[in-house]
Short mmCIF file of C-alpha atoms in Angstrom, two decimals:
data_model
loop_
_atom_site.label_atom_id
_atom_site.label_comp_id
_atom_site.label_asym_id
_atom_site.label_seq_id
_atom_site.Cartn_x
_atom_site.Cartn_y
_atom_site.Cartn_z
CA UNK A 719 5.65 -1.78 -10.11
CA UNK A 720 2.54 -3.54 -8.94
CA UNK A 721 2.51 -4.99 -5.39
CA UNK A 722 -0.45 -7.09 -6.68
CA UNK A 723 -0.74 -9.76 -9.19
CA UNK A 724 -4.43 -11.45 -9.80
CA UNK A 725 -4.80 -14.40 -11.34
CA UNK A 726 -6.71 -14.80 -13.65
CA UNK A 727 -6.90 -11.91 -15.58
CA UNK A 728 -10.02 -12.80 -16.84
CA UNK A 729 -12.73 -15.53 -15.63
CA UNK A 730 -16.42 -16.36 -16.82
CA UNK A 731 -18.41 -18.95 -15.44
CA UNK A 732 -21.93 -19.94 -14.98
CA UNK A 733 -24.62 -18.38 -12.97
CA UNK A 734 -24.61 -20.67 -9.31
CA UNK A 735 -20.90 -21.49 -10.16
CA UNK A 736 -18.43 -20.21 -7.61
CA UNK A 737 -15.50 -17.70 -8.87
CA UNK A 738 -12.35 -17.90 -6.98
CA UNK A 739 -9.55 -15.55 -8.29
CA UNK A 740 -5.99 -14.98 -6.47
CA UNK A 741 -3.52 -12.24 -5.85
CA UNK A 742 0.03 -12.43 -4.66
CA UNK A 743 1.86 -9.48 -3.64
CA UNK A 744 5.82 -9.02 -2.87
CA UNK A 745 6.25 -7.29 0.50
CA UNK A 746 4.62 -7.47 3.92
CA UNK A 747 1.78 -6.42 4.79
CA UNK A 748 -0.47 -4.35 7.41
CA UNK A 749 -3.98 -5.56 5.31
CA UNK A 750 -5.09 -7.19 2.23
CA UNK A 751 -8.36 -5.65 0.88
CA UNK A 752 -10.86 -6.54 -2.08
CA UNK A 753 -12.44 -3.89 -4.04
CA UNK A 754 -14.86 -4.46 -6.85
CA UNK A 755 -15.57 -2.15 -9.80
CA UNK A 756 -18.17 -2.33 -11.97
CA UNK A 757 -17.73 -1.17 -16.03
CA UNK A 758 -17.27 2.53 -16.01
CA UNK A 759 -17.67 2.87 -12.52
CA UNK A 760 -15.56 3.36 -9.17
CA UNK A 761 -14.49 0.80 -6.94
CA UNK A 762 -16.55 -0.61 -3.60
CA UNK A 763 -14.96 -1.93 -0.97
CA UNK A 764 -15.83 -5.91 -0.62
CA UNK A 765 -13.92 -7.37 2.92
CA UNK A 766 -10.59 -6.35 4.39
CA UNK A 767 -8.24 -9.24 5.62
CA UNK A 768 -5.64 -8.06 8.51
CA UNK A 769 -2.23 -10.12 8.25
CA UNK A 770 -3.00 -11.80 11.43
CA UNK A 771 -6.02 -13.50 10.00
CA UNK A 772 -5.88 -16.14 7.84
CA UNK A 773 -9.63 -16.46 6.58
CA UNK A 774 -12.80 -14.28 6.87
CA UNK A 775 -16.26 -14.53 5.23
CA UNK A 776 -18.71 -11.78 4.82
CA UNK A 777 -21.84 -12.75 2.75
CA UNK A 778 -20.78 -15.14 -0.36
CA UNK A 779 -17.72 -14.25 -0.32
CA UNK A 780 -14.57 -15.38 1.57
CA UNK A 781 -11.29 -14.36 1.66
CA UNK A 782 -8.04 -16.21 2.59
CA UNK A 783 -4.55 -14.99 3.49
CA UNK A 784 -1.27 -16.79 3.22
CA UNK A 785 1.67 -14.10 4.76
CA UNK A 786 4.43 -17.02 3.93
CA UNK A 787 3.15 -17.43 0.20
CA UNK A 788 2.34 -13.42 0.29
CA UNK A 789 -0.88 -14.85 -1.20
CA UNK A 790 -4.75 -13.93 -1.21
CA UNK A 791 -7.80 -15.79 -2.39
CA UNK A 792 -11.46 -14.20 -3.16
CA UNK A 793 -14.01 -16.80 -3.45
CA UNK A 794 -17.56 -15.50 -4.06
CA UNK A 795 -20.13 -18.82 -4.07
CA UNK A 796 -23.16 -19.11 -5.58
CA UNK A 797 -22.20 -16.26 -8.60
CA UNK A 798 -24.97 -13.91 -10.00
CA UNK A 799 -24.78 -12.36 -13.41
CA UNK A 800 -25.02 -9.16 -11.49
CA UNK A 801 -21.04 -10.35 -9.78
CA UNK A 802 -19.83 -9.33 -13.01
CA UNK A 803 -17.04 -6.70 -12.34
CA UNK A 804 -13.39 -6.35 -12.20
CA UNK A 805 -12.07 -7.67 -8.89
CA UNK A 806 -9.01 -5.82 -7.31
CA UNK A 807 -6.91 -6.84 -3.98
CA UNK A 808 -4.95 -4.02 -2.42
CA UNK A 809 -2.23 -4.22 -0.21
CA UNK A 810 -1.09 -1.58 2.47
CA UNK A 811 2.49 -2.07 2.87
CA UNK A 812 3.71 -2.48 6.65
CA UNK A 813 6.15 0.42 6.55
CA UNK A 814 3.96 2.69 5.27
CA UNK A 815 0.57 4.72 6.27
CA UNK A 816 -2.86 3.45 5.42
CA UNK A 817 -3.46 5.58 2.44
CA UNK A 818 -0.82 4.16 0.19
CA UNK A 819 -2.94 1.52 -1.12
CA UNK A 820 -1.10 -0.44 -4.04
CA UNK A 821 -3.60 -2.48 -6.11
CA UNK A 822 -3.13 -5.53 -8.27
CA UNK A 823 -4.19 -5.30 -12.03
CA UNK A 824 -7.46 -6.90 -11.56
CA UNK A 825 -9.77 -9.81 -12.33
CA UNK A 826 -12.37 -9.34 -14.63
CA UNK A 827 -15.42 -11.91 -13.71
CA UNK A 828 -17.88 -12.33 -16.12
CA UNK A 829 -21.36 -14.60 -14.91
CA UNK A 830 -23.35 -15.82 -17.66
CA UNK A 831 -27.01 -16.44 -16.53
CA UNK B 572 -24.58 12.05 1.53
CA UNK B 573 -22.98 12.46 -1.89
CA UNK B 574 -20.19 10.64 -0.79
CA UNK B 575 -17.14 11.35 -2.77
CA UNK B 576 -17.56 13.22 -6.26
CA UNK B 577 -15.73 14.44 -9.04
CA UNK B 578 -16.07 16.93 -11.88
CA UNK B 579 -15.55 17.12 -14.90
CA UNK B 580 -17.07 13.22 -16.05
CA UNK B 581 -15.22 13.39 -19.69
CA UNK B 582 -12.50 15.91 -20.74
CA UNK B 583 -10.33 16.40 -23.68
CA UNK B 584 -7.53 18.25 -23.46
CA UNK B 585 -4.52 19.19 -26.27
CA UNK B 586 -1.19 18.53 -25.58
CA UNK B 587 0.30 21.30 -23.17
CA UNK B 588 -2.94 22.57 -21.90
CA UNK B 589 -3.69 22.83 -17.95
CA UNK B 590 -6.53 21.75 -15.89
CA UNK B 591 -7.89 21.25 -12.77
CA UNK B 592 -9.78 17.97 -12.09
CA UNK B 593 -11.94 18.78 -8.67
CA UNK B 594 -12.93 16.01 -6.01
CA UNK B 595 -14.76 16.62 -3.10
CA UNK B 596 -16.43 14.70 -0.18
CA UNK B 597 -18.92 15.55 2.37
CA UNK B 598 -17.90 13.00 5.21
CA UNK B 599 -15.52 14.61 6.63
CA UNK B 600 -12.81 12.22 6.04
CA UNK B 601 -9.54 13.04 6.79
CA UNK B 602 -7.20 10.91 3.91
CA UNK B 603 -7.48 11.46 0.50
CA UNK B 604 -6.19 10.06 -2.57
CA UNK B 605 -5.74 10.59 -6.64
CA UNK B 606 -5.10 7.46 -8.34
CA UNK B 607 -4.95 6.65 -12.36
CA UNK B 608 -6.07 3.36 -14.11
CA UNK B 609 -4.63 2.66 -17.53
CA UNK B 610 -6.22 -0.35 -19.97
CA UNK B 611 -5.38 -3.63 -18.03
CA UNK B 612 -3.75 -2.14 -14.72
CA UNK B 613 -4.67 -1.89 -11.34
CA UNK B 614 -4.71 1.71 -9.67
CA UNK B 615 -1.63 3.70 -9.14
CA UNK B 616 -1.56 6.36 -6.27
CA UNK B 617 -0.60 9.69 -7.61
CA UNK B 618 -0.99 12.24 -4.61
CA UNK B 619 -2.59 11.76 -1.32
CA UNK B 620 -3.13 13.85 1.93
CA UNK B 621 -3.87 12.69 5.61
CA UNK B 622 -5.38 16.41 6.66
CA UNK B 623 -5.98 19.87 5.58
CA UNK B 624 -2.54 21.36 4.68
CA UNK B 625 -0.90 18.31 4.07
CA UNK B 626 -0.34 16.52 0.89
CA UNK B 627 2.43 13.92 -0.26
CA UNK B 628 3.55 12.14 -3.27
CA UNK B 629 2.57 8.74 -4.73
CA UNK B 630 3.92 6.01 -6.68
CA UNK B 631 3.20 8.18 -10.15
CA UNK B 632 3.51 12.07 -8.97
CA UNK B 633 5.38 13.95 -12.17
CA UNK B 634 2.96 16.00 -14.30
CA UNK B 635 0.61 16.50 -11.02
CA UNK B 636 -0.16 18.86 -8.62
CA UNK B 637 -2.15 18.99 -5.42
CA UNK B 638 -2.90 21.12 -3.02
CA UNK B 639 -5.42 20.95 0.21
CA UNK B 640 -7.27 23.77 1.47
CA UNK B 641 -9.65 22.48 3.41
CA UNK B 642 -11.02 18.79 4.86
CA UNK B 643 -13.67 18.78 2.30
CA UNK B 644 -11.90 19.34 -1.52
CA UNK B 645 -8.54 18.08 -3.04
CA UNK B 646 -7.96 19.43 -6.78
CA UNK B 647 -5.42 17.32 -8.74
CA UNK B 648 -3.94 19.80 -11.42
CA UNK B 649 -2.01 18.95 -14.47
CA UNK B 650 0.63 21.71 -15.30
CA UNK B 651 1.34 20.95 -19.06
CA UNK B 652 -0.91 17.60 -20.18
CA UNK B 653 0.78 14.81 -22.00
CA UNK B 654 -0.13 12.02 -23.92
CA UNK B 655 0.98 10.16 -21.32
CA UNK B 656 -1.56 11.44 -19.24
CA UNK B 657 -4.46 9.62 -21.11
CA UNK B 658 -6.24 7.76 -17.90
CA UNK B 659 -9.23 7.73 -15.87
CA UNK B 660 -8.58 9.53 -12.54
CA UNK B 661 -9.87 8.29 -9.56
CA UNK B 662 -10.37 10.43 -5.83
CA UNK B 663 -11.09 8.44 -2.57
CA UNK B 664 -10.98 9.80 1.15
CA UNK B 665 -11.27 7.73 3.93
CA UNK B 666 -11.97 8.26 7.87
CA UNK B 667 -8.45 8.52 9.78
CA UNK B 668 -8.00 5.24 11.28
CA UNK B 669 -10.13 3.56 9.07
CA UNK B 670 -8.81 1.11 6.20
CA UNK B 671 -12.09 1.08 4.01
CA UNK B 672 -11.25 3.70 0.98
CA UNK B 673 -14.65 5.69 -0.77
CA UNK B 674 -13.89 6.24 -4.19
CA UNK B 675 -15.45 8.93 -6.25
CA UNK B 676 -17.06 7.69 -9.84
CA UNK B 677 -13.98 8.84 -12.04
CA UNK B 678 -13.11 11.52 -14.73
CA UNK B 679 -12.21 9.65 -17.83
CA UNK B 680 -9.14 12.29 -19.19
CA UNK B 681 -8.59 12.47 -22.59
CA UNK B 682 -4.58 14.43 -23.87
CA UNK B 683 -4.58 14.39 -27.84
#
């Protein structure tokens, strides 16, 4: 099953609008990471979020971390069309080794310009 | 640096056919990974390994193979391709000690 649940699955908004989309996940955690993916395409690595930090920014976007809600937010501000992509948090477990990444289903952002 | 890569880009297979879907990286990372992304869903990890000679199972490992020769390459092979199997495959390595995964562009499989 899937450690990660985003919310929405699916989000378009205006150019200059900010996106914010959400994942929850069910067990604890060593990191929380964001990955982007654009159509067709593999997945980049956006910001990483350690459990003992609850926020961290890196460009437009900012991430948040909630360990008692086992809850993640991803806000990008100012949105360009070229933000559209599906948006993926990824959890590594605490009891297990870095490379078991378990992703959420996604967010697929579309910006209109 | 190519980064991470992966041959074929497209392939159709029928059912019960084998193949060998290569991935390779010229960083010299130690970890790497074979995940699968169905319609909707997030990536599932099928095999990864943390060094050369060392490989372990996934979340989704039945109907896979892996096997890893050296630092650089880590071939996922499918023994007898299902339906089932329909997926784009993903490979990513990453530095030991590091958190930030590389992923390679994807081979989009096709089992009719």
């Amino acid at each position: 099953s899937q450690q990660g649940e985003e919310d929405p699955q699916a989000l378009s908004i205006q150019e200059g609008e900010n996106a914010t989309m959400n994942c929850s996940y069910k067990t604890s955690i060593n990191n929380l990471q964001w990955y982007r993916q654009n159509s067709g395409r593999g997945l980049v690595h956006l910001i990483l979020i350690r459990s003992n930090e609850r926020e961290k920014h890196s460009g437009r976007l900012r991430v948040t971390l909630d360990t008692s809600k086992k809850s993640s937010s991803l806000l990008i501000t100012a949105s360009r069309a070229a933000d559209t992509a599906s948006y993926f948090c990824a959890t590594v477990p605490q009891e297990t080794s870095g490379s078991r990444l378990t992703f959420g289903e996604g967010t697929q952002l579309t910006v209109n310009p | 640096n190519a980064g991470v890569t992966q041959t074929p880009k497209f392939q159709v297979l029928k059912t019960g056919q084998s193949m060998t879907l290569q991935c390779a990286q010229d960083m010299n990372h130690e970890y790497m990974s074979w995940y699968r992304q169905d319609p909707g869903m997030g990536l599932r990890l099928i095999h990864y390994s943390v060094g050369a000679g060392i490989t372990d199972q996934g979340e989704v490992p039945n109907g896979y193979n892996v096997s890893r020769s050296t630092t650089e390459d880590f071939p996922l092979r499918l023994l007898s391709a299902a339906p089932s199997q329909t997926s784009v495959y993903f490979c990513a390595s990453r530095v030991a000690g590091g958190n930030e995964q590389f992923f390679g562009p994807g081979t989009r499989l096709t089992v009719l």
